[in-house]
Tab-separated table of C-alpha atoms in Angstrom:
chain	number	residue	atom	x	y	z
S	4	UNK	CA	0.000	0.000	0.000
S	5	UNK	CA	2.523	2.989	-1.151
S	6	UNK	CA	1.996	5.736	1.232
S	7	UNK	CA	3.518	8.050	-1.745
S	8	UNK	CA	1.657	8.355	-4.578
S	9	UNK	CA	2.949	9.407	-8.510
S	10	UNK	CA	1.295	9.503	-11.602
S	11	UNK	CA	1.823	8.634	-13.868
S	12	UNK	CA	4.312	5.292	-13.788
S	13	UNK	CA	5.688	5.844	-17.487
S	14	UNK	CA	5.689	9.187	-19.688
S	15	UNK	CA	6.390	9.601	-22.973
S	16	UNK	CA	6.704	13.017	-24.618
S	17	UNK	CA	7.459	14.852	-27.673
S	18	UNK	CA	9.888	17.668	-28.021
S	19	UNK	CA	8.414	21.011	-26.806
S	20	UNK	CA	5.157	19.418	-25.122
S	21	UNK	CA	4.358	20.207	-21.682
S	22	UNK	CA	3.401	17.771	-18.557
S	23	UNK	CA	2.845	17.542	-14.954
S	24	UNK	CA	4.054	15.064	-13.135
S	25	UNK	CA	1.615	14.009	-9.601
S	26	UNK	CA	2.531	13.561	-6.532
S	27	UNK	CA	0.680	12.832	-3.297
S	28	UNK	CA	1.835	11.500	-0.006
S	29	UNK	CA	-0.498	9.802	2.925
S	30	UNK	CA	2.266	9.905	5.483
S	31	UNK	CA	1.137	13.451	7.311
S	32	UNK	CA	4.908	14.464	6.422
S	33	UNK	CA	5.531	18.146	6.102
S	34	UNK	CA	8.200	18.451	3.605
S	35	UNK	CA	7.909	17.668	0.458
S	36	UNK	CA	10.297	17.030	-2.161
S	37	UNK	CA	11.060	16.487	-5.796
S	38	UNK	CA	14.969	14.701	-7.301
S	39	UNK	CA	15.769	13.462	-10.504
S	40	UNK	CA	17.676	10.519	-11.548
S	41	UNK	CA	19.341	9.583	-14.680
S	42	UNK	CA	22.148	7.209	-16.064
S	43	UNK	CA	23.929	10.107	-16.691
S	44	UNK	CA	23.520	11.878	-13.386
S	45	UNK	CA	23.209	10.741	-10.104
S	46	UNK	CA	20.207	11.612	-7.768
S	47	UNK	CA	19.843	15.147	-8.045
S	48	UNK	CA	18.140	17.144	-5.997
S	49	UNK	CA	15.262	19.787	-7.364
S	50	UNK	CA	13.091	21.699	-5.205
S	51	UNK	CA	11.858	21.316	-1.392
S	52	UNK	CA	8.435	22.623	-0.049
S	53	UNK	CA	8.083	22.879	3.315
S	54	UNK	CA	4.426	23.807	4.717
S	55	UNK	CA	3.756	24.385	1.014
S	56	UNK	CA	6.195	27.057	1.555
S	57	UNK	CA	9.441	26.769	-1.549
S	58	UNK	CA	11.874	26.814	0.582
S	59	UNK	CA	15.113	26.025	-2.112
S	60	UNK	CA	15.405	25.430	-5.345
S	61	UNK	CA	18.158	23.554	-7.157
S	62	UNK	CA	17.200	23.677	-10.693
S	63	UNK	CA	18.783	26.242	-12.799
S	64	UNK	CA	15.663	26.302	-15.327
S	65	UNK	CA	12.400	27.867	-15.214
S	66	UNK	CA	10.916	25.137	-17.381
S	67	UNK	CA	10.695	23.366	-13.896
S	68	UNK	CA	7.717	24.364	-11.891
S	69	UNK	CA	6.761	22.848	-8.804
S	70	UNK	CA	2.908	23.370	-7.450
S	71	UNK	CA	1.533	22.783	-4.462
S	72	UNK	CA	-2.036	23.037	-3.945
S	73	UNK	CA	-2.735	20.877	-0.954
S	74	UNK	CA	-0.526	20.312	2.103
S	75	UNK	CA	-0.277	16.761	0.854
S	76	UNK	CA	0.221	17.277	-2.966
S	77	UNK	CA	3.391	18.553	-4.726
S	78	UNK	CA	3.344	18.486	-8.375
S	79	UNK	CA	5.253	18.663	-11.300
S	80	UNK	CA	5.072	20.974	-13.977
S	81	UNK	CA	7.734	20.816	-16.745
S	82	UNK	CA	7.310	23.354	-19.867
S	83	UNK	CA	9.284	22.920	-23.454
S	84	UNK	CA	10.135	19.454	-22.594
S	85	UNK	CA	13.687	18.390	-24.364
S	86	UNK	CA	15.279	15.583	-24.507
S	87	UNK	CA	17.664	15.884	-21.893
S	88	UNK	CA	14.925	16.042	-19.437
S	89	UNK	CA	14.719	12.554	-19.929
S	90	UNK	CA	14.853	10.468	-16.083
S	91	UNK	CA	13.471	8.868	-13.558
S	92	UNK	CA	11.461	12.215	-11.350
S	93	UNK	CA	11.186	10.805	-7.912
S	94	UNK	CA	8.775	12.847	-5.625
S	95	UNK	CA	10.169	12.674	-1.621
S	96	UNK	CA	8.949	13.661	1.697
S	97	UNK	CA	9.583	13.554	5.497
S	98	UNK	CA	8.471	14.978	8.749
S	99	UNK	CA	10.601	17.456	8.718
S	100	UNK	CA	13.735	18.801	6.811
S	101	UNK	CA	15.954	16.947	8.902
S	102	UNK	CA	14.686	13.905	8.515
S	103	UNK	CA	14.774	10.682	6.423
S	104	UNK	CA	13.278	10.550	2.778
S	105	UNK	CA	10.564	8.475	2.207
S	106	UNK	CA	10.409	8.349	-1.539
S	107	UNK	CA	7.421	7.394	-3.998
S	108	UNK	CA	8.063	4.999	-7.184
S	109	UNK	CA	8.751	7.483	-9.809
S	110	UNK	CA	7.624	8.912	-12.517
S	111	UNK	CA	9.889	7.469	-15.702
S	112	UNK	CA	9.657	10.463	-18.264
S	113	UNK	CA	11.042	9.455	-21.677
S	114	UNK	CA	11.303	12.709	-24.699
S	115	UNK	CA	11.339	12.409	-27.750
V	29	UNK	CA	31.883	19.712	-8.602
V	30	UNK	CA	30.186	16.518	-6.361
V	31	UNK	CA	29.863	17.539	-2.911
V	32	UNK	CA	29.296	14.195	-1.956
V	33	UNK	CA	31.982	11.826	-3.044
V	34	UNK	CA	31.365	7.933	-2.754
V	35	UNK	CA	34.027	5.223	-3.373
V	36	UNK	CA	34.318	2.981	-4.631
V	37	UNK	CA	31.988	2.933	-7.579
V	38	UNK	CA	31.444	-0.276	-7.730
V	39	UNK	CA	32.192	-3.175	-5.667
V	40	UNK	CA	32.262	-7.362	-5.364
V	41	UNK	CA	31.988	-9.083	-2.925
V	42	UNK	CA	31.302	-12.973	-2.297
V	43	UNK	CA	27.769	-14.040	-0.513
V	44	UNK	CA	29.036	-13.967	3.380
V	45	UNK	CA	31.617	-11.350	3.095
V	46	UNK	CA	31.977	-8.021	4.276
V	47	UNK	CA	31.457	-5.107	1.832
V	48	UNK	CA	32.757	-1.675	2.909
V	49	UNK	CA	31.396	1.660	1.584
V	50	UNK	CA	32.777	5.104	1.805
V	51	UNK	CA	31.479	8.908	1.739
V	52	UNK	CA	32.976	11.855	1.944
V	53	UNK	CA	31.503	15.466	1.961
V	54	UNK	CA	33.985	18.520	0.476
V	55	UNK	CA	30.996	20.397	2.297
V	56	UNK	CA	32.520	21.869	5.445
V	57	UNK	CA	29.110	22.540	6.485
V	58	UNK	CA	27.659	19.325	6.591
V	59	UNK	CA	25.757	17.595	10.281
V	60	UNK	CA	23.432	15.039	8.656
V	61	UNK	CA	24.326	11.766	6.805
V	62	UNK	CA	22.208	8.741	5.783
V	63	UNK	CA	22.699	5.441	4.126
V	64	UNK	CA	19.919	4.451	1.295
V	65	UNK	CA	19.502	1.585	-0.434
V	66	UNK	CA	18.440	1.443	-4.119
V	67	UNK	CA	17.324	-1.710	-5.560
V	68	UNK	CA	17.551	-2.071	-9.554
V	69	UNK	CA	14.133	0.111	-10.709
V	70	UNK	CA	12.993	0.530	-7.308
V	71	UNK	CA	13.355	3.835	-5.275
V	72	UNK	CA	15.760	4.650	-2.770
V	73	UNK	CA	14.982	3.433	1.076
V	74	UNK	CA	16.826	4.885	3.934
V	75	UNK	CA	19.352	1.632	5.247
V	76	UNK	CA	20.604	3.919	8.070
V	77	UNK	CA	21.141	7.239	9.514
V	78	UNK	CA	23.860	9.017	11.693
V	79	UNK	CA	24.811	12.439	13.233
V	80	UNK	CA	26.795	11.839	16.098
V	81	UNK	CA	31.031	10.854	15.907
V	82	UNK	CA	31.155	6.947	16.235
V	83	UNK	CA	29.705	3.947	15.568
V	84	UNK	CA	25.979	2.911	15.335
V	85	UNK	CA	25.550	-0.770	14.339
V	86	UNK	CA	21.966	-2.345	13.016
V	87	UNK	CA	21.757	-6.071	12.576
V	88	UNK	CA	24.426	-6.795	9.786
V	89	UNK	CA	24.842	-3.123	8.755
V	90	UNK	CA	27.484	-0.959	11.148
V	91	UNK	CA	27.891	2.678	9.867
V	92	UNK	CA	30.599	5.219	11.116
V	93	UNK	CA	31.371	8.591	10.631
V	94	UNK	CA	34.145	10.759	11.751
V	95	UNK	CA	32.415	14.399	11.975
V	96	UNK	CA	36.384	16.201	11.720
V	97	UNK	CA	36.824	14.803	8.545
V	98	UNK	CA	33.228	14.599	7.523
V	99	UNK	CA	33.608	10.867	6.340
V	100	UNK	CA	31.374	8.146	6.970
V	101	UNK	CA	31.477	4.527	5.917
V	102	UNK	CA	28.859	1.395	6.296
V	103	UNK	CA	29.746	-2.001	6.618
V	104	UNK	CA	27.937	-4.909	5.615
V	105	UNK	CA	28.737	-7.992	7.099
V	106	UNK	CA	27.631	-11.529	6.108
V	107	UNK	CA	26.650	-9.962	2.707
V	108	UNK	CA	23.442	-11.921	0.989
V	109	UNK	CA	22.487	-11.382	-2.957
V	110	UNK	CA	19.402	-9.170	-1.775
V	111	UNK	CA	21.897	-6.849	-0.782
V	112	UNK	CA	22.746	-6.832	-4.187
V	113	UNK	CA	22.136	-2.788	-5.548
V	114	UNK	CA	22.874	0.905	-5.153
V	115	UNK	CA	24.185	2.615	-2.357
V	116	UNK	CA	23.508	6.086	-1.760
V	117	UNK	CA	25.056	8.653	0.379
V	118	UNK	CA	23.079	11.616	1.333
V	119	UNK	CA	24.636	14.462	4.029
V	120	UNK	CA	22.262	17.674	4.697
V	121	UNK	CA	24.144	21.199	5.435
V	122	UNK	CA	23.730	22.542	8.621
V	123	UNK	CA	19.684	24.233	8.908
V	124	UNK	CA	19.392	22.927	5.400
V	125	UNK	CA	16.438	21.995	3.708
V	126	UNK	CA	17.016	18.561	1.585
V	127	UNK	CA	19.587	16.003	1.133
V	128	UNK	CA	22.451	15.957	-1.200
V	129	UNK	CA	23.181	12.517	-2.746
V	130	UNK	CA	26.544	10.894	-3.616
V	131	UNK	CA	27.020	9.188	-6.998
V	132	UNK	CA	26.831	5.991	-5.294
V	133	UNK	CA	28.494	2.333	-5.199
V	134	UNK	CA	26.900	-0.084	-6.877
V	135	UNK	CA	27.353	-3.521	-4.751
V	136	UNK	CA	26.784	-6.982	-6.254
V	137	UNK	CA	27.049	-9.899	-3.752
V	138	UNK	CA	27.874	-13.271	-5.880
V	139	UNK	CA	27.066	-16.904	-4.898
């Protein structure tokens, strides 16, 4: 019963679409975050939300958009897709910033 | 430039051995660390965690760190092929907000 919820399992995109990656969490954690993973990268580390409050944000484009729009829900949004943002997007979250990462099942994006 | 540094990257060892992982953070301002596991196309789960100078030992898994040298290493003793996968580091700056991860080392335990 995953306590961490993403949606979709698989994406596939076209060059210069836009989607939104889902994530919800049933673990009454207050921070929320999002990390990438690819073969080329290791697991990097996006955006945190705490109280639904940004409070840093690793990712150098603004094609990256996080959302929060419930305590328990941090989504996705990623604009002008390319095929570089092509990963694993894992959504995270713990009681508080200090500590451990519960982590949901990812979202595979694949663009073409 | 990797804050988190892992070594080695990859590492054999035979079913009942002892495999030995490092991390090092060039992060000066570094309390937190934390062990996760990674399966092969699973997510990440948190093996172990540690904050204080010493040893903390869990079943077959013993991590250490050494806080002067921010370096911290876990043991696995007795290694089975389920322990078979990635090995993350992860150290937090001081009133940070997330977790930087280490390239990891990717163990394989063989029969």
């Amino acid at each position: 019963d995953p306590k961490i919820i993403q949606k979709p399992k698989y994406l596939v995109a076209v060059t210069g679409s836009e989607k939104i990656l889902i994530c919800e969490q049933y673990l009454g954690h207050n921070a929320m975050y999002w990390y990438r993973q690819s073969a080329k990268k290791p697991l990097e580390f996006m955006f945190s939300y705490s109280y639904q409050k940004l409070m840093d944000n690793q990712t150098a484009s603004s094609r990256f958009q996080p959302q929060s729009s419930k305590k328990n829900h941090l989504d996705l949004q990623i604009t002008a897709l390319k095929p570089d943002d092509s990963a694993t997007y894992f959504c995270a979250s713990s009681q508080d910033t200090n500590e451990r990462l519960f982590f949901g099942h990812g979202t595979k994006l694949s663009v073409l | 430039q990797q804050k988190v540094q892992q070594s080695p990257e990859s590492l054999i060892v035979p079913e009942g051995g002892m495999a030995s992982l490092n991390c090092t953070s060039s992060d000066r301002n570094v309390d937190y660390f934390w062990w996760y596991r990674q399966h092969s196309g699973k997510s990440p789960k948190m093996l172990m965690s540690i904050f204080s100078n010493g040893e903390k030992e869990e079943g077959r898994f013993t991590v250490h760190l050494n806080k002067a040298s921010l370096h911290t290493s876990l043991h696995i003793r007795d290694s089975q092929p389920s322990d078979s996968a990635l090995y993350l580091c992860a150290a937090r700056r001081n009133s940070g907000t997330y977790q930087r991860f280490g390239t990891g080392t990717k163990l394989q335990v063989v029969p």
